[in-house]
Tab-separated table of C-alpha atoms in Angstrom:
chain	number	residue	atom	x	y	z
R	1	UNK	CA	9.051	-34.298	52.850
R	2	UNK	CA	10.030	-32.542	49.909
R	3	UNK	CA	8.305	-33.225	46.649
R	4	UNK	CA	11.194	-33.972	44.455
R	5	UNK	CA	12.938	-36.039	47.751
R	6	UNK	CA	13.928	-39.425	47.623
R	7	UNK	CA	12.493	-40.178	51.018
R	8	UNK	CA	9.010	-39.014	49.726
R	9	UNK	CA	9.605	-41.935	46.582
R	10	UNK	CA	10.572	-44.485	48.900
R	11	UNK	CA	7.964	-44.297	51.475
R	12	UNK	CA	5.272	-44.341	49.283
R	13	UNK	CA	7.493	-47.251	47.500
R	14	UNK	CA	6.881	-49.031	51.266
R	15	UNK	CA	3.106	-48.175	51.693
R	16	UNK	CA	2.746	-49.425	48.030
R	17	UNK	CA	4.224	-53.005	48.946
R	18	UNK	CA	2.839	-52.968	52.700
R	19	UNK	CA	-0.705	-52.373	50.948
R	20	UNK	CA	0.312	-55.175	48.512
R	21	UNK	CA	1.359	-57.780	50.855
R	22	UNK	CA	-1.587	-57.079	52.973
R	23	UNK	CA	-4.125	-57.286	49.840
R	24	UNK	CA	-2.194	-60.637	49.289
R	25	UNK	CA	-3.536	-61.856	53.547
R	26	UNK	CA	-6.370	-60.634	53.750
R	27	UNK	CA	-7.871	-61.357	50.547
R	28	UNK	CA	-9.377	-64.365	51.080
R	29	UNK	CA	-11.213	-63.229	54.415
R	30	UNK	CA	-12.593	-60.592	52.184
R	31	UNK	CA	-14.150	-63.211	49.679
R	32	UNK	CA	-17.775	-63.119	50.529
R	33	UNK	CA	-20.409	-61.337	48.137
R	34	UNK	CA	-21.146	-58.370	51.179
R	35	UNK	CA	-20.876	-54.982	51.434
R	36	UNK	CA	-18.161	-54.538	53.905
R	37	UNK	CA	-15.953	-57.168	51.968
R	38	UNK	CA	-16.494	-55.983	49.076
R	39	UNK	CA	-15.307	-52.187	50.127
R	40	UNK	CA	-12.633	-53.910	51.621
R	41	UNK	CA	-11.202	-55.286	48.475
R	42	UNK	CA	-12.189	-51.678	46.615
R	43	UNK	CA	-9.964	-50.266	49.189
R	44	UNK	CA	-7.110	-52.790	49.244
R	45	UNK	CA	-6.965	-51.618	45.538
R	46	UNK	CA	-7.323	-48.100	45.363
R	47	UNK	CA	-4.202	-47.851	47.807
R	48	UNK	CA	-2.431	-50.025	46.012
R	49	UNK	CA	-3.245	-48.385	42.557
R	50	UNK	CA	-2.766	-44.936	43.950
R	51	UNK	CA	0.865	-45.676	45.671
R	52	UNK	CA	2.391	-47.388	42.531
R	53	UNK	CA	0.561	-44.192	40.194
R	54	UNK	CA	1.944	-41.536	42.721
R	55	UNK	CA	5.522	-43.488	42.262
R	56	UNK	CA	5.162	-43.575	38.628
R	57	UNK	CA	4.786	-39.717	38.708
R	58	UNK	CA	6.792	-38.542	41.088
R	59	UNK	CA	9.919	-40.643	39.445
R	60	UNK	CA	8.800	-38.630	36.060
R	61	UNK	CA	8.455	-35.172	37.891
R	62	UNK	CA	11.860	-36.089	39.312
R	63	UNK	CA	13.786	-37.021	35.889
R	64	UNK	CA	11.973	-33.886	33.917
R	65	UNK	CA	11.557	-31.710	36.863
R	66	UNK	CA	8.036	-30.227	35.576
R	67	UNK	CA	7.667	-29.108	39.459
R	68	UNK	CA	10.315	-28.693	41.805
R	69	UNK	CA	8.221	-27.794	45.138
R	70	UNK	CA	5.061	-28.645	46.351
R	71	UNK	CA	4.402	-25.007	46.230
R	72	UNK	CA	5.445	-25.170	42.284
R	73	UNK	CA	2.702	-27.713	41.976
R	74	UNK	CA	-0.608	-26.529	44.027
R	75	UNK	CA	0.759	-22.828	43.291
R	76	UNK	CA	2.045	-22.431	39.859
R	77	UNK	CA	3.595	-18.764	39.277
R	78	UNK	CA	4.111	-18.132	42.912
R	79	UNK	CA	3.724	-14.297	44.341
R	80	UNK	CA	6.029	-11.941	43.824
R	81	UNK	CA	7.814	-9.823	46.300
R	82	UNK	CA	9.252	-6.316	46.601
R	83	UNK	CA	12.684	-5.383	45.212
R	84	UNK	CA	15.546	-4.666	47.546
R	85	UNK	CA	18.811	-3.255	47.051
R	86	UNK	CA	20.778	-4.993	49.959
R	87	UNK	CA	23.442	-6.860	49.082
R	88	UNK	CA	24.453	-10.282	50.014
R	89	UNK	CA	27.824	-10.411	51.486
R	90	UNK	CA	29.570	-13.257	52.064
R	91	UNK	CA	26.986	-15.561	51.509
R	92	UNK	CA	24.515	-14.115	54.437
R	93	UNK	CA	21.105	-14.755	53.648
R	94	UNK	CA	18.719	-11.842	52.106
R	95	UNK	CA	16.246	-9.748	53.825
R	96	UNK	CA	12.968	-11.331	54.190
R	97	UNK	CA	11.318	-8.862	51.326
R	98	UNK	CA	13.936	-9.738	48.795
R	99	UNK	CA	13.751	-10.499	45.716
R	100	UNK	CA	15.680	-14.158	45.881
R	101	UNK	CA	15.527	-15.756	48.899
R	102	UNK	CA	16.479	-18.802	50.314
R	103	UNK	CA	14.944	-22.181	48.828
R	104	UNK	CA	14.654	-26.064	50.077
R	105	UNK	CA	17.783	-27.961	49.255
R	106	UNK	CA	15.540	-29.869	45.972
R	107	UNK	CA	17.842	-32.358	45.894
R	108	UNK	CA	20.906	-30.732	46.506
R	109	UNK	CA	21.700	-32.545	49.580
R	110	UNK	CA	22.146	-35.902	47.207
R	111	UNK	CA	25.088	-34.247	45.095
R	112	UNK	CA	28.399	-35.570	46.588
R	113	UNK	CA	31.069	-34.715	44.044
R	114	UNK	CA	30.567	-31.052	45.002
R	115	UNK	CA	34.249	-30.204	46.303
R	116	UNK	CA	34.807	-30.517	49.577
R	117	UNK	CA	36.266	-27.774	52.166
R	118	UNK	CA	34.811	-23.815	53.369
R	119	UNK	CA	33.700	-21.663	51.148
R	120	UNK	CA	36.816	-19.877	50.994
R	121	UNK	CA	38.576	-22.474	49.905
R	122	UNK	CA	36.099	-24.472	47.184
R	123	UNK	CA	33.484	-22.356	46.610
R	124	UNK	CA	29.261	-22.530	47.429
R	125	UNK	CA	26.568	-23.850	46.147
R	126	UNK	CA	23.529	-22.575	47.391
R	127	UNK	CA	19.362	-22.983	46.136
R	128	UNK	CA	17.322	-19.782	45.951
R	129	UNK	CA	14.157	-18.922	45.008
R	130	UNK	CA	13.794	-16.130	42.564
R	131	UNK	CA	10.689	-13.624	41.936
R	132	UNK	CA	10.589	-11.072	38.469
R	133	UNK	CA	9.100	-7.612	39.463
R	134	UNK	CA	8.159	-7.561	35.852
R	135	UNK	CA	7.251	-10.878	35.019
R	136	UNK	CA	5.366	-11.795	38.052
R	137	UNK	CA	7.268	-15.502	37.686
R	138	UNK	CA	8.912	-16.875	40.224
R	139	UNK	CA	11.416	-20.052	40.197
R	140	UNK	CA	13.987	-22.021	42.245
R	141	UNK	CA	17.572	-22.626	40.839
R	142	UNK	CA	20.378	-22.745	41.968
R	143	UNK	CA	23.990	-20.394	42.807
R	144	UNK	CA	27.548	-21.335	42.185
R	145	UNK	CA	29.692	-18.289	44.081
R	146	UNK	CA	33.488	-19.145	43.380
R	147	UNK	CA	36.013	-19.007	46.281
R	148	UNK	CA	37.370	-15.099	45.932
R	149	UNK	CA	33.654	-14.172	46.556
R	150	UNK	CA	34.317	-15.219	49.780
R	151	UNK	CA	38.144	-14.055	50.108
R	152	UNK	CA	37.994	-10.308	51.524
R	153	UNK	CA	40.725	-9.022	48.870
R	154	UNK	CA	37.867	-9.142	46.736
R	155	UNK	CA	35.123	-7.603	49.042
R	156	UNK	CA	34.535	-4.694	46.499
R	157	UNK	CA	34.454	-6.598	43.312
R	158	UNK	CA	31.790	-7.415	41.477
R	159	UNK	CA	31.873	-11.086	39.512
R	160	UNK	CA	31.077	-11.674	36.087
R	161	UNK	CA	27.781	-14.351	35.753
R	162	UNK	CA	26.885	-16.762	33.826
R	163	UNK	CA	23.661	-18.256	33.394
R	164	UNK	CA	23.035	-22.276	32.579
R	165	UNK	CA	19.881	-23.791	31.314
R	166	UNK	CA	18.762	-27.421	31.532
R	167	UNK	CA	16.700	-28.854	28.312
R	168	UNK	CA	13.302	-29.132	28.146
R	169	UNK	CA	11.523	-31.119	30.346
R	170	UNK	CA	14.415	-30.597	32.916
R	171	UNK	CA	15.297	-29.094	36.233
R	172	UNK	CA	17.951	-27.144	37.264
R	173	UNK	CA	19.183	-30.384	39.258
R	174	UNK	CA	20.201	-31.236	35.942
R	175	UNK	CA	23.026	-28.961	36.018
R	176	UNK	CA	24.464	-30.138	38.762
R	177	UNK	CA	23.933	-34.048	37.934
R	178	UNK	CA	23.662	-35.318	34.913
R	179	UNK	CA	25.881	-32.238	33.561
R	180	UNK	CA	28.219	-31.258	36.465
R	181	UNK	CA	28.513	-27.387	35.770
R	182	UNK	CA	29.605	-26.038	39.117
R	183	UNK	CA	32.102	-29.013	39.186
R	184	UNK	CA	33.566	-29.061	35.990
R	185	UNK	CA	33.786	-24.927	36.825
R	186	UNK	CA	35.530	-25.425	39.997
R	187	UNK	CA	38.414	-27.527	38.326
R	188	UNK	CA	38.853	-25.365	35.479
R	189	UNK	CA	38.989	-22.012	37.835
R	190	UNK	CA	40.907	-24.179	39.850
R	191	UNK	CA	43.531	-24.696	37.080
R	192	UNK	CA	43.762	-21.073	35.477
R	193	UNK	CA	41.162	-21.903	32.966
R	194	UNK	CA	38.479	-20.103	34.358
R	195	UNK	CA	38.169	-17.039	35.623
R	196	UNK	CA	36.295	-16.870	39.093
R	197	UNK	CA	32.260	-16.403	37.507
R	198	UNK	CA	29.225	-16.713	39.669
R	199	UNK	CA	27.259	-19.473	38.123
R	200	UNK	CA	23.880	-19.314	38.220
R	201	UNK	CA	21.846	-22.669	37.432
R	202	UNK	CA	18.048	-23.053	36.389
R	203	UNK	CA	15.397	-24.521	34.027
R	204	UNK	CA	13.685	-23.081	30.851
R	205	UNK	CA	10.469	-24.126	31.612
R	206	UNK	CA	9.309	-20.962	33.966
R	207	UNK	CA	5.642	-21.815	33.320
R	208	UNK	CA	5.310	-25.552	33.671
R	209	UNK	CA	4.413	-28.000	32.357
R	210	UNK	CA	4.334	-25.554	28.922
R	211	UNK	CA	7.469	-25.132	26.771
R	212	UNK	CA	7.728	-21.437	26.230
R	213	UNK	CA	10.968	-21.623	25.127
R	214	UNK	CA	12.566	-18.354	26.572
R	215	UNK	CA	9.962	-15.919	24.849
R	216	UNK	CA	7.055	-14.033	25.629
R	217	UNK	CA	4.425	-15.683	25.268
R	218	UNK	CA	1.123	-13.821	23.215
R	219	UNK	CA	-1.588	-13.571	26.605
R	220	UNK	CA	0.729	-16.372	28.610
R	221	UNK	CA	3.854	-16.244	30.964
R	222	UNK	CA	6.518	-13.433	29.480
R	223	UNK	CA	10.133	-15.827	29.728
R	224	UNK	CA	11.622	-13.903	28.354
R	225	UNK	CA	11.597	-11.181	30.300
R	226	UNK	CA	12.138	-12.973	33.142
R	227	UNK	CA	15.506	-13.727	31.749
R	228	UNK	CA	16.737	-10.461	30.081
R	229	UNK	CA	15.255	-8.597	32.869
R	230	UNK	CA	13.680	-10.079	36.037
R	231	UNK	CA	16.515	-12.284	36.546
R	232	UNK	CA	19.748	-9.981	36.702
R	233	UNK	CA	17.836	-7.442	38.315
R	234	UNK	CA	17.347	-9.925	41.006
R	235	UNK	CA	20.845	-11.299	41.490
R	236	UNK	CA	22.372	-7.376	40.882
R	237	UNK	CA	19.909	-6.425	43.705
R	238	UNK	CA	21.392	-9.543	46.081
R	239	UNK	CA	24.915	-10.261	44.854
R	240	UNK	CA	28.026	-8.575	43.796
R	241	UNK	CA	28.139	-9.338	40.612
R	242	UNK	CA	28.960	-7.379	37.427
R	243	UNK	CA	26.536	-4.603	36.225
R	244	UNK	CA	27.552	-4.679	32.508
R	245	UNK	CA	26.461	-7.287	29.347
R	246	UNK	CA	29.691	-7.745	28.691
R	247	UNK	CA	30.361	-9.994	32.224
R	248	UNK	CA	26.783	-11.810	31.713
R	249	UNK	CA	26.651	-14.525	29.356
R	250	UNK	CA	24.463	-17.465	29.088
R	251	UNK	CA	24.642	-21.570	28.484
R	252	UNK	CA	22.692	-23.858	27.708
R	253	UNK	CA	21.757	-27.996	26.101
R	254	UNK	CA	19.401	-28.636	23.709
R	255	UNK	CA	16.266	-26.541	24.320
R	256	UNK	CA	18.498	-24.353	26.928
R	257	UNK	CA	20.775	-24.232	24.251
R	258	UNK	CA	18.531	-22.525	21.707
R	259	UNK	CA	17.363	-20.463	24.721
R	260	UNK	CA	20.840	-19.410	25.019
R	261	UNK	CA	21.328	-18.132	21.816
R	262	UNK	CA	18.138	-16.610	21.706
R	263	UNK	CA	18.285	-14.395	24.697
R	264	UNK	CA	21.923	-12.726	23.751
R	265	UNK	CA	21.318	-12.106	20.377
R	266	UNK	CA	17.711	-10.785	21.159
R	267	UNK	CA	18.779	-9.005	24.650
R	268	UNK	CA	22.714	-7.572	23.719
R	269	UNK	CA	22.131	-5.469	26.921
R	270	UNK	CA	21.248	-7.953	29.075
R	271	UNK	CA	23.677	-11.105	27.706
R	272	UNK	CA	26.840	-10.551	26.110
R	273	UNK	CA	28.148	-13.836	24.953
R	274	UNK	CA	25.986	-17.063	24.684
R	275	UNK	CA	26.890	-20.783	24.055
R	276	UNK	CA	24.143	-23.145	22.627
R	277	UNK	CA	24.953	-26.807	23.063
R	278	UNK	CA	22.997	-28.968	20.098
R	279	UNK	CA	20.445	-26.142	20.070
R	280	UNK	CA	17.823	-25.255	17.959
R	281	UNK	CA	17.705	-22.004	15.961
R	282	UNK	CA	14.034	-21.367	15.643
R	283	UNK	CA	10.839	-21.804	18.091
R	284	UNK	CA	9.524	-25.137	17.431
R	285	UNK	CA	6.383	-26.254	17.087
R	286	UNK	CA	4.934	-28.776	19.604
R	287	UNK	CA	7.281	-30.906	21.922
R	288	UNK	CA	5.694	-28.903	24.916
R	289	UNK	CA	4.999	-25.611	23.193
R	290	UNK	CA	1.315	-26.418	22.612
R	291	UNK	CA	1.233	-25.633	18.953
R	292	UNK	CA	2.640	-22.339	18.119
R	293	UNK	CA	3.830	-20.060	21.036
R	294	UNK	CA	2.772	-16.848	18.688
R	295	UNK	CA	-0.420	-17.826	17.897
R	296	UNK	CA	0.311	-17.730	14.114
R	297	UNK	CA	1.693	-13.876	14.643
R	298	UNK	CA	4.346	-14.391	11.245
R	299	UNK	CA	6.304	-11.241	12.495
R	300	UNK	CA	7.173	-12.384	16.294
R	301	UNK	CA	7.461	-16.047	15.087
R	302	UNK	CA	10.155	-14.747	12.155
R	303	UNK	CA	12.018	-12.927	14.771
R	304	UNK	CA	12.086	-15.937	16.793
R	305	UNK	CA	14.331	-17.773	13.828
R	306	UNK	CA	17.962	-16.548	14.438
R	307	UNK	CA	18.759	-17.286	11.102
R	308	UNK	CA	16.242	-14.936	9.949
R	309	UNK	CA	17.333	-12.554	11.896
R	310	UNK	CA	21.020	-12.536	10.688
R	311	UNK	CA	19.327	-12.476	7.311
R	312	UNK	CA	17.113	-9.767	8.478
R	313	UNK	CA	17.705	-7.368	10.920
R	314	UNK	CA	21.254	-5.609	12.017
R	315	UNK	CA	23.245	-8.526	13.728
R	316	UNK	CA	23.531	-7.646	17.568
R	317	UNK	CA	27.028	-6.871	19.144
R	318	UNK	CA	27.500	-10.258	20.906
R	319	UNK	CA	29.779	-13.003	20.823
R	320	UNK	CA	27.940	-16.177	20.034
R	321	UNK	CA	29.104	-20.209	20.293
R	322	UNK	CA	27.574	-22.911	18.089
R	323	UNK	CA	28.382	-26.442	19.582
R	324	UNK	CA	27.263	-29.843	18.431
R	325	UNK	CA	28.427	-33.083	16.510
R	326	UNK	CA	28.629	-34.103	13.117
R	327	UNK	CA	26.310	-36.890	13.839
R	328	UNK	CA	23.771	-34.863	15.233
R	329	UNK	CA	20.066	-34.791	13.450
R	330	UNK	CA	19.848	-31.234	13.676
R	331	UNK	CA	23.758	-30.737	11.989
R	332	UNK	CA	22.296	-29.253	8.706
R	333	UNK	CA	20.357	-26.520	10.867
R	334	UNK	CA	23.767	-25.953	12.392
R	335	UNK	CA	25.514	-25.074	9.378
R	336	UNK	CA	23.160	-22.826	7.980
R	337	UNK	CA	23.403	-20.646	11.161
R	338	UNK	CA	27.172	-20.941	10.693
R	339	UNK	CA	27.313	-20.079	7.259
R	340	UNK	CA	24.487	-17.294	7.870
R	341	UNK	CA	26.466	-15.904	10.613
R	342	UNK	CA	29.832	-15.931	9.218
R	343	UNK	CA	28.418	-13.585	6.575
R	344	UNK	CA	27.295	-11.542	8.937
R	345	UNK	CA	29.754	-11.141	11.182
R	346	UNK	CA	32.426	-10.511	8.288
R	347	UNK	CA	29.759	-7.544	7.581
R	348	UNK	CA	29.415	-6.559	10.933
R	349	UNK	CA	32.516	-7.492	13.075
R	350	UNK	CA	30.496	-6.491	16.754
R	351	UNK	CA	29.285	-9.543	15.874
R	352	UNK	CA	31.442	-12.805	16.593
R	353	UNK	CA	30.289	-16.513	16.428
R	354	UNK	CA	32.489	-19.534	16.891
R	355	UNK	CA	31.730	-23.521	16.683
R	356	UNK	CA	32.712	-26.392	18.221
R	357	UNK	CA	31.916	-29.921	16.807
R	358	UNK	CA	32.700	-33.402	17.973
R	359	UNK	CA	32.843	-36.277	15.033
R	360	UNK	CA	30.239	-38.922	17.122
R	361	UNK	CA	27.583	-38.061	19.535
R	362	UNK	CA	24.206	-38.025	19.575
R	363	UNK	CA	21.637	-35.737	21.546
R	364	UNK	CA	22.230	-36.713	25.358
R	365	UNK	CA	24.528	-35.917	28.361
R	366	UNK	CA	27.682	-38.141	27.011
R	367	UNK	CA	28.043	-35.730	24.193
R	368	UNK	CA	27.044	-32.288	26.352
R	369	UNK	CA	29.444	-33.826	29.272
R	370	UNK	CA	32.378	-34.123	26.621
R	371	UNK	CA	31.560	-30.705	25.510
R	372	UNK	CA	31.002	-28.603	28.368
R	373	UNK	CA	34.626	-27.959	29.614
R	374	UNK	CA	35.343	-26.146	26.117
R	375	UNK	CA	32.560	-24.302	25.831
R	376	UNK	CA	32.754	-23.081	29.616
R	377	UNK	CA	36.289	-21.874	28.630
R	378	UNK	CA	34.953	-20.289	25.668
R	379	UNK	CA	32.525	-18.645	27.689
R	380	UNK	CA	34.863	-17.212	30.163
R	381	UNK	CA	37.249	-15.944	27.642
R	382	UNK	CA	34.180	-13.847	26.425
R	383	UNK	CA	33.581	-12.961	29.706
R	384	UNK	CA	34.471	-9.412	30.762
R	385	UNK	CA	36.765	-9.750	34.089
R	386	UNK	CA	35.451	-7.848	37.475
R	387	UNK	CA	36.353	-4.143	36.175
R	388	UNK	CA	34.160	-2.371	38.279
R	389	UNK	CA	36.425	-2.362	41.207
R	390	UNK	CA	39.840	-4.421	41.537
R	391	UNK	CA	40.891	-6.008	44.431
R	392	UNK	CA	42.991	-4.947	47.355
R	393	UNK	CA	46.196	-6.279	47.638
């Protein structure tokens, strides 16, 4: 059974009330002051303590998604694997020394408003398992490939991507659950709102249980080049998809959301357009990050503050969304960034930045559910179409 399964849950669930109800019958033939019933009772316990603790944490590990496989969690990091160039057509599955490879479902099974019907009519969703050549890091997520990827008019074209991130703790099952992203897609490329975009879904937290936040981390794990580099070279090397920024763009909520930002306007080659959902403009301190991810370096934490950056450096030539609500705690942060990057986009006009506000809301999926079918348009207007070939009629 898989680790994040609900049949793993449930059956200890069972052993933790069989143990329980035979503690409860057996107890009092197990009352006498002797060694045997006294290990008996010690026992009776520790299997009772130890199923309702191994409960306890897998439900956590399940709602956060600190570790997705079992592998995740006696192997942290994984082993990486030597780069291909093979393509994957038409959904076949890589060659075995491939960078992304197939993963366990991790849950994927349990989603049932996926639509329903072939690929060439709706659409796949499929669960890989992705290794950096650079990075060394290794993760599974997840791979929304639209209909026409399927359709052989557009055998030769290459599909613009876009990149989702979960919050922090979260898994990538997040993005299909508690925020519908491939769904939500599907309708609005199913409606002309959309373009057809390869979706690809995953978690910030590359080295977990640690909050690094989509940067390099000073002598730790190096996130962010697993995301500006590891990770398109891996999908270019598997999938037809788009070789330029300017079709690769990146989403995310809350922590995902600052990770957005972050990696377009720090990587314009690798992420042309990025939408940040109630995100946060600077690395924090704590929440996960176990103090300060810079160790106190001034210069790499400063150039982790996008505001400073705009204030700072030449602004990058990406397209950039801000979206949040007026109630949020973190609103004031907001509009500094906005008024910061207004400036500097009326300076430098390669540099574009938008916003999108609701008037309630707080931090949590209501608000990023009512806000992700705008900002997914947004994102595919930004979006450079498949230019690299076009398809046959």
């Amino acid at each position: 059974m898989e680790l994040t399964s609900d049949a793993l849950v449930n059956t200890l669930l069972a052993v933790g009330a069989a143990s329980l109800l035979t503690t409860l019958w057996v107890w009092p033939r197990l009352a006498r002051q002797r060694p045997l019933p006294m290990l008996g009772r010690i026992l009776l316990l520790a299997i009772t303590q130890t199923t309702v603790l191994a409960v306890l944490a897998l439900s956590v590990n399940n709602s956060y998604g600190f570790y997705t496989s079992w592998d995740d969690l006696l192997h942290p990091g994984g082993a990486a694997l030597a780069l291909t160039t093979a393509e994957h057509q038409k959904g076949a599955a890589p060659d075995g020394d491939a960078l992304v490879q197939p993963a366990p479902p991790s849950g994927l099974e349990t989603i049932t408003d996926l639509p329903k019907g072939t690929p060439e009519e709706v659409g796949k969703v499929e669960s890989i398992q992705v290794t950096g050549k650079d990075s060394g890091l290794s993760d599974q997520m997840f791979i929304y490939l639209p209909p026409e990827y399927f359709n052989p008019k557009y055998s030769r074209v290459r599909f613009p991507v876009l990149l989702t991130l979960a919050g922090y703790p979260g898994t990538a099952m997040h993005l299909l659950h508690e925020l519908p992203v491939p769904q939500t897609a599907w309708e609005l490329q199913r409606t002309g709102r959309m373009a057809p975009t390869v979706i690809v879904m995953a978690r910030p937290t590359v080295a977990a249980p640690r909050n690094t936040e989509c940067v390099d981390v000073p002598g730790g794990a190096a996130s962010e080049t697993w995301f500006s580099k590891d990770l398109p070279a891996a999908l270019r090397s598997t999938y037809r998809v788009s070789h330029s920024a300017t079709s690769w763009g990146v989403l995310g909520y809350s922590t995902g959301g600052g990770c957005a930002l972050r990696l377009s306007m720090r990587n314009p080659d690798s992420y042309g357009s990025a939408a940040g959902m109630h995100a946060e403009f600077k690395v924090p301190e704590g929440a996960g990050t176990d103090g300060n991810l810079f160790n106190g370096d001034k210069a790499l934490n400063d150039q982790g503050d996008l505001t400073w950056r705009l204030q700072n450096l030449p602004p990058p030539n990406v397209a950039v969304l801000a979206v949040s609500t007026r109630a949020e705690e973190d609103y004031q942060d907001t509009m500094k960034f906005l008024d910061v990057a207004k400036q500097a986009s009326t300076a430098h006009p390669e540099f574009r930045v938008d916003s999108l506000f609701l008037d309630d809301g707080g931090h949590n999926f209501d608000s990023w559910n009512r806000e992700l079918p705008a900002s997914l348009e947004w994102m595919s207007d930004h979006l450079a179409p498949p230019q690299d070939r076009e398809p046959r009629d």
